[in-house]
Amino acid sequence: MMLRFLACLVVVDLASIVSAVPVNSSRQAGTFLSCLSSQPSLNLATWHKDRREFTNLTAAFNQRLYSSASVAVSPKDANAVAAAVTCAQKFNRPVTARGGGHSNLQNIELKEDNFTVVVGGGALLGDIALQLNEWGLAMAHGTGPMVGVGGHAGFGGFGFISRKWGLTLDAISAFDIVLANGTYVQGLTREQDPDLFWALSGAAPNYGIVTAYHFVAHQKPTNVVQFDYGFRGLSPAAMTQAFLAFQAWGKNSSPPELGIQAVIGANGSLDLSGLYYGSGENFTNLMAPDCFYARSLMTPDSDQLITEEAANAFFSYLQNTETTTQWFVEIDLYGGAGSYINSVPLNQSSFAHRSSLLTFQLYASSPTLNNPFPDYGFSYVDGMYNALVDPMKAAWSTTYGSYVNYIDPMLSPSEVKALYWSSQYDRLSQLRAKYDPDQTLWNPQAIQPTAVASRRSVREL
């Protein structure tokens, strides 16, 4: 894990930790840095003294975004994370934690019951999947092997088996966590603190730095069918009919054992791929009859399905609007018949979109995949979004949203509140005031604490 501290933003690697309040004087900065440097287990890196290491630690995956961190630490263990956060809290420095491959906290341990797996907050999904497979286990998670588990599980975590087993966060039985005041709590369960557990289960980075997740895994499936169907040169009308069939079949007929994703690309391309957790014979019988007819958005799993008008406007925009960006659209089936995701009530976790049927990721990169990102790229993706959403706004009202793990840095604070958190926001805001009233844990789209919530000391845990 790395921690970053911003301007002076401190980075601590849990990946890392970052602090984002400007330093008022060189004396104050020296005092703050002295607090960090007095802890050898933090592996302190600064812009001035360790430029190459610092740059590697703080670089963003999205080259369009830049870090304003000036200090980064890579703690050796959870106690070192707590020490770094204590320094940040003492000197009023907001902190951001990074996970995902540059962390010391990557251990994966199987407990005595042979199903509970304790995973370090900096571990990668690929490493987790390989280790679970060796133990004859599996769990729901995304398909990107280089994705870090920290934010993935902290904000949701969708995989092809999620309709059967739930999101990654639904497998969490306990958290090892450093709270905003530097307190380190091991094995925090729902019974120990129902409010905090609820908040962590969907919005974790707003309330603490998870140094390890305790997951309850499943026996790995004995039969898995991987499939991929590709179509090329589809017209907007044909694409519309294929999508409407996919949407209706996903809602009414698709079993939870099926994980499926549609990917739409240039020149009328449509790929349907996924995994079926069952026998090849059952898969053939399932798919043969009627499945295949020829920014983010989470659509409600209700009678208000995307209409033919909205779908046609969307696919016509994709095919008829000129752009030099490299773009694609991913559509994941979250809900539908028997989906575990939809079965979890909102009072069990803070994840806000339990009634979603489909999740769209709208994606465009620069023509070269490098900087600069063209201004017209923003308007192109906004046009995708508006072409689909505008015809549906009256029907959907406030029931559609966005997925936090598909970060949209262009959202306004009011859009963050409505699209990411919806009806969960007020309770999350009250709990932020309770557990991190000073906003020591920082990011640009963090949940804002209310001024009226109780501020009981988290040291009572």
PDB file of N, CA and C in Angstrom, residues 146-218:
ATOM      1  N   MET A 146      -4.752  -7.260 -13.239  1.00  0.00           N
ATOM      2  CA  MET A 146      -3.885  -6.236 -12.657  1.00  0.00           C
ATOM      3  C   MET A 146      -4.661  -5.228 -11.814  1.00  0.00           C
ATOM      4  N   VAL A 147      -5.948  -5.444 -11.628  1.00  0.00           N
ATOM      5  CA  VAL A 147      -6.761  -4.567 -10.778  1.00  0.00           C
ATOM      6  C   VAL A 147      -6.479  -4.878  -9.311  1.00  0.00           C
ATOM      7  N   GLY A 148      -6.309  -3.848  -8.500  1.00  0.00           N
ATOM      8  CA  GLY A 148      -6.095  -4.034  -7.071  1.00  0.00           C
ATOM      9  C   GLY A 148      -7.402  -4.281  -6.345  1.00  0.00           C
ATOM     10  N   VAL A 149      -7.348  -5.131  -5.316  1.00  0.00           N
ATOM     11  CA  VAL A 149      -8.562  -5.491  -4.594  1.00  0.00           C
ATOM     12  C   VAL A 149      -9.064  -4.351  -3.711  1.00  0.00           C
ATOM     13  N   GLY A 150      -8.184  -3.404  -3.355  1.00  0.00           N
ATOM     14  CA  GLY A 150      -8.557  -2.375  -2.392  1.00  0.00           C
ATOM     15  C   GLY A 150      -9.803  -1.597  -2.766  1.00  0.00           C
ATOM     16  N   GLY A 151      -9.762  -0.870  -3.881  1.00  0.00           N
ATOM     17  CA  GLY A 151     -10.932  -0.124  -4.315  1.00  0.00           C
ATOM     18  C   GLY A 151     -11.982  -0.998  -4.948  1.00  0.00           C
ATOM     19  N   HIS A 152     -11.550  -2.096  -5.585  1.00  0.00           N
ATOM     20  CA  HIS A 152     -12.491  -3.012  -6.242  1.00  0.00           C
ATOM     21  C   HIS A 152     -13.513  -3.540  -5.242  1.00  0.00           C
ATOM     22  N   ALA A 153     -13.033  -4.088  -4.136  1.00  0.00           N
ATOM     23  CA  ALA A 153     -13.937  -4.594  -3.104  1.00  0.00           C
ATOM     24  C   ALA A 153     -14.523  -3.464  -2.274  1.00  0.00           C
ATOM     25  N   GLY A 154     -13.780  -2.365  -2.138  1.00  0.00           N
ATOM     26  CA  GLY A 154     -14.244  -1.257  -1.312  1.00  0.00           C
ATOM     27  C   GLY A 154     -15.474  -0.560  -1.859  1.00  0.00           C
ATOM     28  N   PHE A 155     -15.629  -0.576  -3.198  1.00  0.00           N
ATOM     29  CA  PHE A 155     -16.752   0.115  -3.825  1.00  0.00           C
ATOM     30  C   PHE A 155     -17.731  -0.820  -4.523  1.00  0.00           C
ATOM     31  N   GLY A 156     -17.483  -2.113  -4.569  1.00  0.00           N
ATOM     32  CA  GLY A 156     -18.410  -3.028  -5.233  1.00  0.00           C
ATOM     33  C   GLY A 156     -17.710  -4.300  -5.646  1.00  0.00           C
ATOM     34  N   GLY A 157     -17.286  -4.348  -6.910  1.00  0.00           N
ATOM     35  CA  GLY A 157     -16.580  -5.517  -7.432  1.00  0.00           C
ATOM     36  C   GLY A 157     -17.495  -6.463  -8.171  1.00  0.00           C
ATOM     37  N   PHE A 158     -17.582  -6.297  -9.496  1.00  0.00           N
ATOM     38  CA  PHE A 158     -18.470  -7.133 -10.307  1.00  0.00           C
ATOM     39  C   PHE A 158     -17.655  -8.112 -11.134  1.00  0.00           C
ATOM     40  N   GLY A 159     -18.135  -9.352 -11.205  1.00  0.00           N
ATOM     41  CA  GLY A 159     -17.532 -10.373 -12.054  1.00  0.00           C
ATOM     42  C   GLY A 159     -18.611 -11.215 -12.699  1.00  0.00           C
ATOM     43  N   PHE A 160     -18.194 -12.112 -13.597  1.00  0.00           N
ATOM     44  CA  PHE A 160     -19.180 -12.905 -14.334  1.00  0.00           C
ATOM     45  C   PHE A 160     -20.031 -13.788 -13.418  1.00  0.00           C
ATOM     46  N   ILE A 161     -19.516 -14.154 -12.244  1.00  0.00           N
ATOM     47  CA  ILE A 161     -20.298 -15.009 -11.347  1.00  0.00           C
ATOM     48  C   ILE A 161     -21.068 -14.206 -10.295  1.00  0.00           C
ATOM     49  N   SER A 162     -21.060 -12.875 -10.441  1.00  0.00           N
ATOM     50  CA  SER A 162     -21.718 -12.032  -9.434  1.00  0.00           C
ATOM     51  C   SER A 162     -23.231 -12.223  -9.393  1.00  0.00           C
ATOM     52  N   ARG A 163     -23.840 -12.578 -10.508  1.00  0.00           N
ATOM     53  CA  ARG A 163     -25.288 -12.792 -10.477  1.00  0.00           C
ATOM     54  C   ARG A 163     -25.643 -14.019  -9.645  1.00  0.00           C
ATOM     55  N   LYS A 164     -24.688 -14.924  -9.428  1.00  0.00           N
ATOM     56  CA  LYS A 164     -24.920 -16.118  -8.604  1.00  0.00           C
ATOM     57  C   LYS A 164     -24.420 -15.919  -7.182  1.00  0.00           C
ATOM     58  N   TRP A 165     -23.255 -15.249  -7.015  1.00  0.00           N
ATOM     59  CA  TRP A 165     -22.621 -15.130  -5.698  1.00  0.00           C
ATOM     60  C   TRP A 165     -22.617 -13.713  -5.141  1.00  0.00           C
ATOM     61  N   GLY A 166     -23.005 -12.731  -5.912  1.00  0.00           N
ATOM     62  CA  GLY A 166     -22.990 -11.357  -5.434  1.00  0.00           C
ATOM     63  C   GLY A 166     -21.736 -10.614  -5.856  1.00  0.00           C
ATOM     64  N   LEU A 167     -21.639  -9.363  -5.429  1.00  0.00           N
ATOM     65  CA  LEU A 167     -20.456  -8.546  -5.678  1.00  0.00           C
ATOM     66  C   LEU A 167     -19.311  -9.015  -4.789  1.00  0.00           C
ATOM     67  N   THR A 168     -18.108  -8.556  -5.097  1.00  0.00           N
ATOM     68  CA  THR A 168     -16.970  -8.893  -4.245  1.00  0.00           C
ATOM     69  C   THR A 168     -17.226  -8.478  -2.804  1.00  0.00           C
ATOM     70  N   LEU A 169     -17.811  -7.303  -2.606  1.00  0.00           N
ATOM     71  CA  LEU A 169     -18.049  -6.813  -1.245  1.00  0.00           C
ATOM     72  C   LEU A 169     -19.043  -7.680  -0.487  1.00  0.00           C
ATOM     73  N   ASP A 170     -19.893  -8.412  -1.201  1.00  0.00           N
ATOM     74  CA  ASP A 170     -20.875  -9.265  -0.532  1.00  0.00           C
ATOM     75  C   ASP A 170     -20.230 -10.479   0.136  1.00  0.00           C
ATOM     76  N   ALA A 171     -18.964 -10.773  -0.218  1.00  0.00           N
ATOM     77  CA  ALA A 171     -18.253 -11.904   0.389  1.00  0.00           C
ATOM     78  C   ALA A 171     -17.460 -11.496   1.625  1.00  0.00           C
ATOM     79  N   ILE A 172     -17.483 -10.207   1.981  1.00  0.00           N
ATOM     80  CA  ILE A 172     -16.669  -9.735   3.103  1.00  0.00           C
ATOM     81  C   ILE A 172     -17.336 -10.097   4.431  1.00  0.00           C
ATOM     82  N   SER A 173     -16.565 -10.745   5.303  1.00  0.00           N
ATOM     83  CA  SER A 173     -17.058 -11.062   6.643  1.00  0.00           C
ATOM     84  C   SER A 173     -16.433 -10.172   7.709  1.00  0.00           C
ATOM     85  N   ALA A 174     -15.286  -9.565   7.406  1.00  0.00           N
ATOM     86  CA  ALA A 174     -14.615  -8.697   8.384  1.00  0.00           C
ATOM     87  C   ALA A 174     -13.580  -7.836   7.660  1.00  0.00           C
ATOM     88  N   PHE A 175     -13.190  -6.754   8.317  1.00  0.00           N
ATOM     89  CA  PHE A 175     -12.179  -5.837   7.793  1.00  0.00           C
ATOM     90  C   PHE A 175     -11.049  -5.688   8.800  1.00  0.00           C
ATOM     91  N   ASP A 176      -9.802  -5.667   8.319  1.00  0.00           N
ATOM     92  CA  ASP A 176      -8.691  -5.103   9.081  1.00  0.00           C
ATOM     93  C   ASP A 176      -8.511  -3.691   8.551  1.00  0.00           C
ATOM     94  N   ILE A 177      -8.612  -2.690   9.407  1.00  0.00           N
ATOM     95  CA  ILE A 177      -8.725  -1.326   8.907  1.00  0.00           C
ATOM     96  C   ILE A 177      -8.042  -0.321   9.823  1.00  0.00           C
ATOM     97  N   VAL A 178      -7.422   0.676   9.215  1.00  0.00           N
ATOM     98  CA  VAL A 178      -6.892   1.827   9.938  1.00  0.00           C
ATOM     99  C   VAL A 178      -7.903   2.957   9.774  1.00  0.00           C
ATOM    100  N   LEU A 179      -8.424   3.434  10.880  1.00  0.00           N
ATOM    101  CA  LEU A 179      -9.425   4.487  10.852  1.00  0.00           C
ATOM    102  C   LEU A 179      -8.761   5.855  10.714  1.00  0.00           C
ATOM    103  N   ALA A 180      -9.584   6.878  10.528  1.00  0.00           N
ATOM    104  CA  ALA A 180      -9.071   8.208  10.207  1.00  0.00           C
ATOM    105  C   ALA A 180      -8.248   8.823  11.331  1.00  0.00           C
ATOM    106  N   ASN A 181      -8.420   8.346  12.563  1.00  0.00           N
ATOM    107  CA  ASN A 181      -7.623   8.879  13.676  1.00  0.00           C
ATOM    108  C   ASN A 181      -6.370   8.052  13.938  1.00  0.00           C
ATOM    109  N   GLY A 182      -6.088   7.082  13.068  1.00  0.00           N
ATOM    110  CA  GLY A 182      -4.894   6.263  13.224  1.00  0.00           C
ATOM    111  C   GLY A 182      -5.113   4.977  13.995  1.00  0.00           C
ATOM    112  N   THR A 183      -6.315   4.740  14.497  1.00  0.00           N
ATOM    113  CA  THR A 183      -6.605   3.501  15.219  1.00  0.00           C
ATOM    114  C   THR A 183      -6.618   2.315  14.258  1.00  0.00           C
ATOM    115  N   TYR A 184      -5.935   1.249  14.634  1.00  0.00           N
ATOM    116  CA  TYR A 184      -5.903   0.030  13.819  1.00  0.00           C
ATOM    117  C   TYR A 184      -6.837  -0.992  14.450  1.00  0.00           C
ATOM    118  N   VAL A 185      -7.840  -1.428  13.689  1.00  0.00           N
ATOM    119  CA  VAL A 185      -8.831  -2.392  14.160  1.00  0.00           C
ATOM    120  C   VAL A 185      -8.713  -3.654  13.312  1.00  0.00           C
ATOM    121  N   GLN A 186      -8.507  -4.785  13.954  1.00  0.00           N
ATOM    122  CA  GLN A 186      -8.411  -6.059  13.252  1.00  0.00           C
ATOM    123  C   GLN A 186      -9.723  -6.832  13.374  1.00  0.00           C
ATOM    124  N   GLY A 187     -10.157  -7.390  12.263  1.00  0.00           N
ATOM    125  CA  GLY A 187     -11.329  -8.261  12.286  1.00  0.00           C
ATOM    126  C   GLY A 187     -12.616  -7.556  12.636  1.00  0.00           C
ATOM    127  N   LEU A 188     -12.827  -6.331  12.140  1.00  0.00           N
ATOM    128  CA  LEU A 188     -14.067  -5.603  12.403  1.00  0.00           C
ATOM    129  C   LEU A 188     -15.228  -6.306  11.712  1.00  0.00           C
ATOM    130  N   THR A 189     -16.228  -6.719  12.474  1.00  0.00           N
ATOM    131  CA  THR A 189     -17.385  -7.443  11.927  1.00  0.00           C
ATOM    132  C   THR A 189     -18.638  -6.586  12.008  1.00  0.00           C
ATOM    133  N   ARG A 190     -19.671  -7.051  11.342  1.00  0.00           N
ATOM    134  CA  ARG A 190     -20.957  -6.354  11.394  1.00  0.00           C
ATOM    135  C   ARG A 190     -21.491  -6.300  12.817  1.00  0.00           C
ATOM    136  N   GLU A 191     -21.284  -7.372  13.588  1.00  0.00           N
ATOM    137  CA  GLU A 191     -21.779  -7.406  14.961  1.00  0.00           C
ATOM    138  C   GLU A 191     -21.041  -6.410  15.847  1.00  0.00           C
ATOM    139  N   GLN A 192     -19.786  -6.173  15.585  1.00  0.00           N
ATOM    140  CA  GLN A 192     -18.998  -5.260  16.410  1.00  0.00           C
ATOM    141  C   GLN A 192     -19.422  -3.806  16.216  1.00  0.00           C
ATOM    142  N   ASP A 193     -19.657  -3.409  14.974  1.00  0.00           N
ATOM    143  CA  ASP A 193     -20.092  -2.037  14.703  1.00  0.00           C
ATOM    144  C   ASP A 193     -20.932  -2.057  13.425  1.00  0.00           C
ATOM    145  N   PRO A 194     -22.243  -2.237  13.550  1.00  0.00           N
ATOM    146  CA  PRO A 194     -23.105  -2.360  12.363  1.00  0.00           C
ATOM    147  C   PRO A 194     -23.036  -1.159  11.432  1.00  0.00           C
ATOM    148  N   ASP A 195     -22.977   0.053  12.000  1.00  0.00           N
ATOM    149  CA  ASP A 195     -22.935   1.256  11.164  1.00  0.00           C
ATOM    150  C   ASP A 195     -21.664   1.315  10.330  1.00  0.00           C
ATOM    151  N   LEU A 196     -20.525   1.124  10.967  1.00  0.00           N
ATOM    152  CA  LEU A 196     -19.259   1.216  10.250  1.00  0.00           C
ATOM    153  C   LEU A 196     -19.139   0.090   9.229  1.00  0.00           C
ATOM    154  N   PHE A 197     -19.541  -1.115   9.584  1.00  0.00           N
ATOM    155  CA  PHE A 197     -19.476  -2.234   8.640  1.00  0.00           C
ATOM    156  C   PHE A 197     -20.337  -1.945   7.415  1.00  0.00           C
ATOM    157  N   TRP A 198     -21.521  -1.393   7.636  1.00  0.00           N
ATOM    158  CA  TRP A 198     -22.411  -1.041   6.520  1.00  0.00           C
ATOM    159  C   TRP A 198     -21.742  -0.021   5.604  1.00  0.00           C
ATOM    160  N   ALA A 199     -21.137   1.010   6.187  1.00  0.00           N
ATOM    161  CA  ALA A 199     -20.495   2.045   5.381  1.00  0.00           C
ATOM    162  C   ALA A 199     -19.296   1.498   4.608  1.00  0.00           C
ATOM    163  N   LEU A 200     -18.505   0.653   5.262  1.00  0.00           N
ATOM    164  CA  LEU A 200     -17.342   0.072   4.596  1.00  0.00           C
ATOM    165  C   LEU A 200     -17.734  -0.836   3.444  1.00  0.00           C
ATOM    166  N   SER A 201     -18.919  -1.433   3.522  1.00  0.00           N
ATOM    167  CA  SER A 201     -19.379  -2.377   2.498  1.00  0.00           C
ATOM    168  C   SER A 201     -20.005  -1.629   1.326  1.00  0.00           C
ATOM    169  N   GLY A 202     -19.170  -0.893   0.617  1.00  0.00           N
ATOM    170  CA  GLY A 202     -19.636  -0.137  -0.537  1.00  0.00           C
ATOM    171  C   GLY A 202     -19.034   1.240  -0.665  1.00  0.00           C
ATOM    172  N   ALA A 203     -18.461   1.755   0.437  1.00  0.00           N
ATOM    173  CA  ALA A 203     -17.870   3.102   0.413  1.00  0.00           C
ATOM    174  C   ALA A 203     -16.630   3.151   1.287  1.00  0.00           C
ATOM    175  N   ALA A 204     -15.902   2.056   1.372  1.00  0.00           N
ATOM    176  CA  ALA A 204     -14.825   1.877   2.357  1.00  0.00           C
ATOM    177  C   ALA A 204     -13.789   3.001   2.390  1.00  0.00           C
ATOM    178  N   PRO A 205     -13.266   3.476   1.237  1.00  0.00           N
ATOM    179  CA  PRO A 205     -12.191   4.476   1.313  1.00  0.00           C
ATOM    180  C   PRO A 205     -12.578   5.789   1.970  1.00  0.00           C
ATOM    181  N   ASN A 206     -13.860   6.021   2.192  1.00  0.00           N
ATOM    182  CA  ASN A 206     -14.301   7.229   2.882  1.00  0.00           C
ATOM    183  C   ASN A 206     -14.206   7.118   4.399  1.00  0.00           C
ATOM    184  N   TYR A 207     -13.970   5.914   4.920  1.00  0.00           N
ATOM    185  CA  TYR A 207     -14.052   5.690   6.363  1.00  0.00           C
ATOM    186  C   TYR A 207     -12.800   5.064   6.962  1.00  0.00           C
ATOM    187  N   GLY A 208     -11.894   4.613   6.140  1.00  0.00           N
ATOM    188  CA  GLY A 208     -10.681   4.014   6.665  1.00  0.00           C
ATOM    189  C   GLY A 208      -9.829   3.475   5.535  1.00  0.00           C
ATOM    190  N   ILE A 209      -8.665   2.985   5.889  1.00  0.00           N
ATOM    191  CA  ILE A 209      -7.779   2.327   4.935  1.00  0.00           C
ATOM    192  C   ILE A 209      -7.799   0.842   5.250  1.00  0.00           C
ATOM    193  N   VAL A 210      -8.381   0.055   4.364  1.00  0.00           N
ATOM    194  CA  VAL A 210      -8.512  -1.379   4.588  1.00  0.00           C
ATOM    195  C   VAL A 210      -7.158  -2.032   4.317  1.00  0.00           C
ATOM    196  N   THR A 211      -6.546  -2.549   5.350  1.00  0.00           N
ATOM    197  CA  THR A 211      -5.259  -3.230   5.177  1.00  0.00           C
ATOM    198  C   THR A 211      -5.444  -4.699   4.830  1.00  0.00           C
ATOM    199  N   ALA A 212      -6.624  -5.260   5.125  1.00  0.00           N
ATOM    200  CA  ALA A 212      -6.933  -6.635   4.710  1.00  0.00           C
ATOM    201  C   ALA A 212      -8.442  -6.842   4.730  1.00  0.00           C
ATOM    202  N   TYR A 213      -8.915  -7.598   3.738  1.00  0.00           N
ATOM    203  CA  TYR A 213     -10.307  -8.038   3.694  1.00  0.00           C
ATOM    204  C   TYR A 213     -10.375  -9.499   4.116  1.00  0.00           C
ATOM    205  N   HIS A 214     -11.412  -9.832   4.879  1.00  0.00           N
ATOM    206  CA  HIS A 214     -11.711 -11.230   5.203  1.00  0.00           C
ATOM    207  C   HIS A 214     -12.883 -11.653   4.317  1.00  0.00           C
ATOM    208  N   PHE A 215     -12.617 -12.497   3.333  1.00  0.00           N
ATOM    209  CA  PHE A 215     -13.648 -12.965   2.408  1.00  0.00           C
ATOM    210  C   PHE A 215     -14.058 -14.399   2.746  1.00  0.00           C
ATOM    211  N   VAL A 216     -15.329 -14.697   2.557  1.00  0.00           N
ATOM    212  CA  VAL A 216     -15.802 -16.079   2.614  1.00  0.00           C
ATOM    213  C   VAL A 216     -15.919 -16.570   1.181  1.00  0.00           C
ATOM    214  N   ALA A 217     -15.041 -17.496   0.814  1.00  0.00           N
ATOM    215  CA  ALA A 217     -14.980 -17.999  -0.569  1.00  0.00           C
ATOM    216  C   ALA A 217     -15.921 -19.181  -0.762  1.00  0.00           C
ATOM    217  N   HIS A 218     -16.035 -19.621  -2.011  1.00  0.00           N
ATOM    218  CA  HIS A 218     -16.864 -20.760  -2.389  1.00  0.00           C
ATOM    219  C   HIS A 218     -15.974 -21.870  -2.955  1.00  0.00           C
TER     220      HIS A 218
END
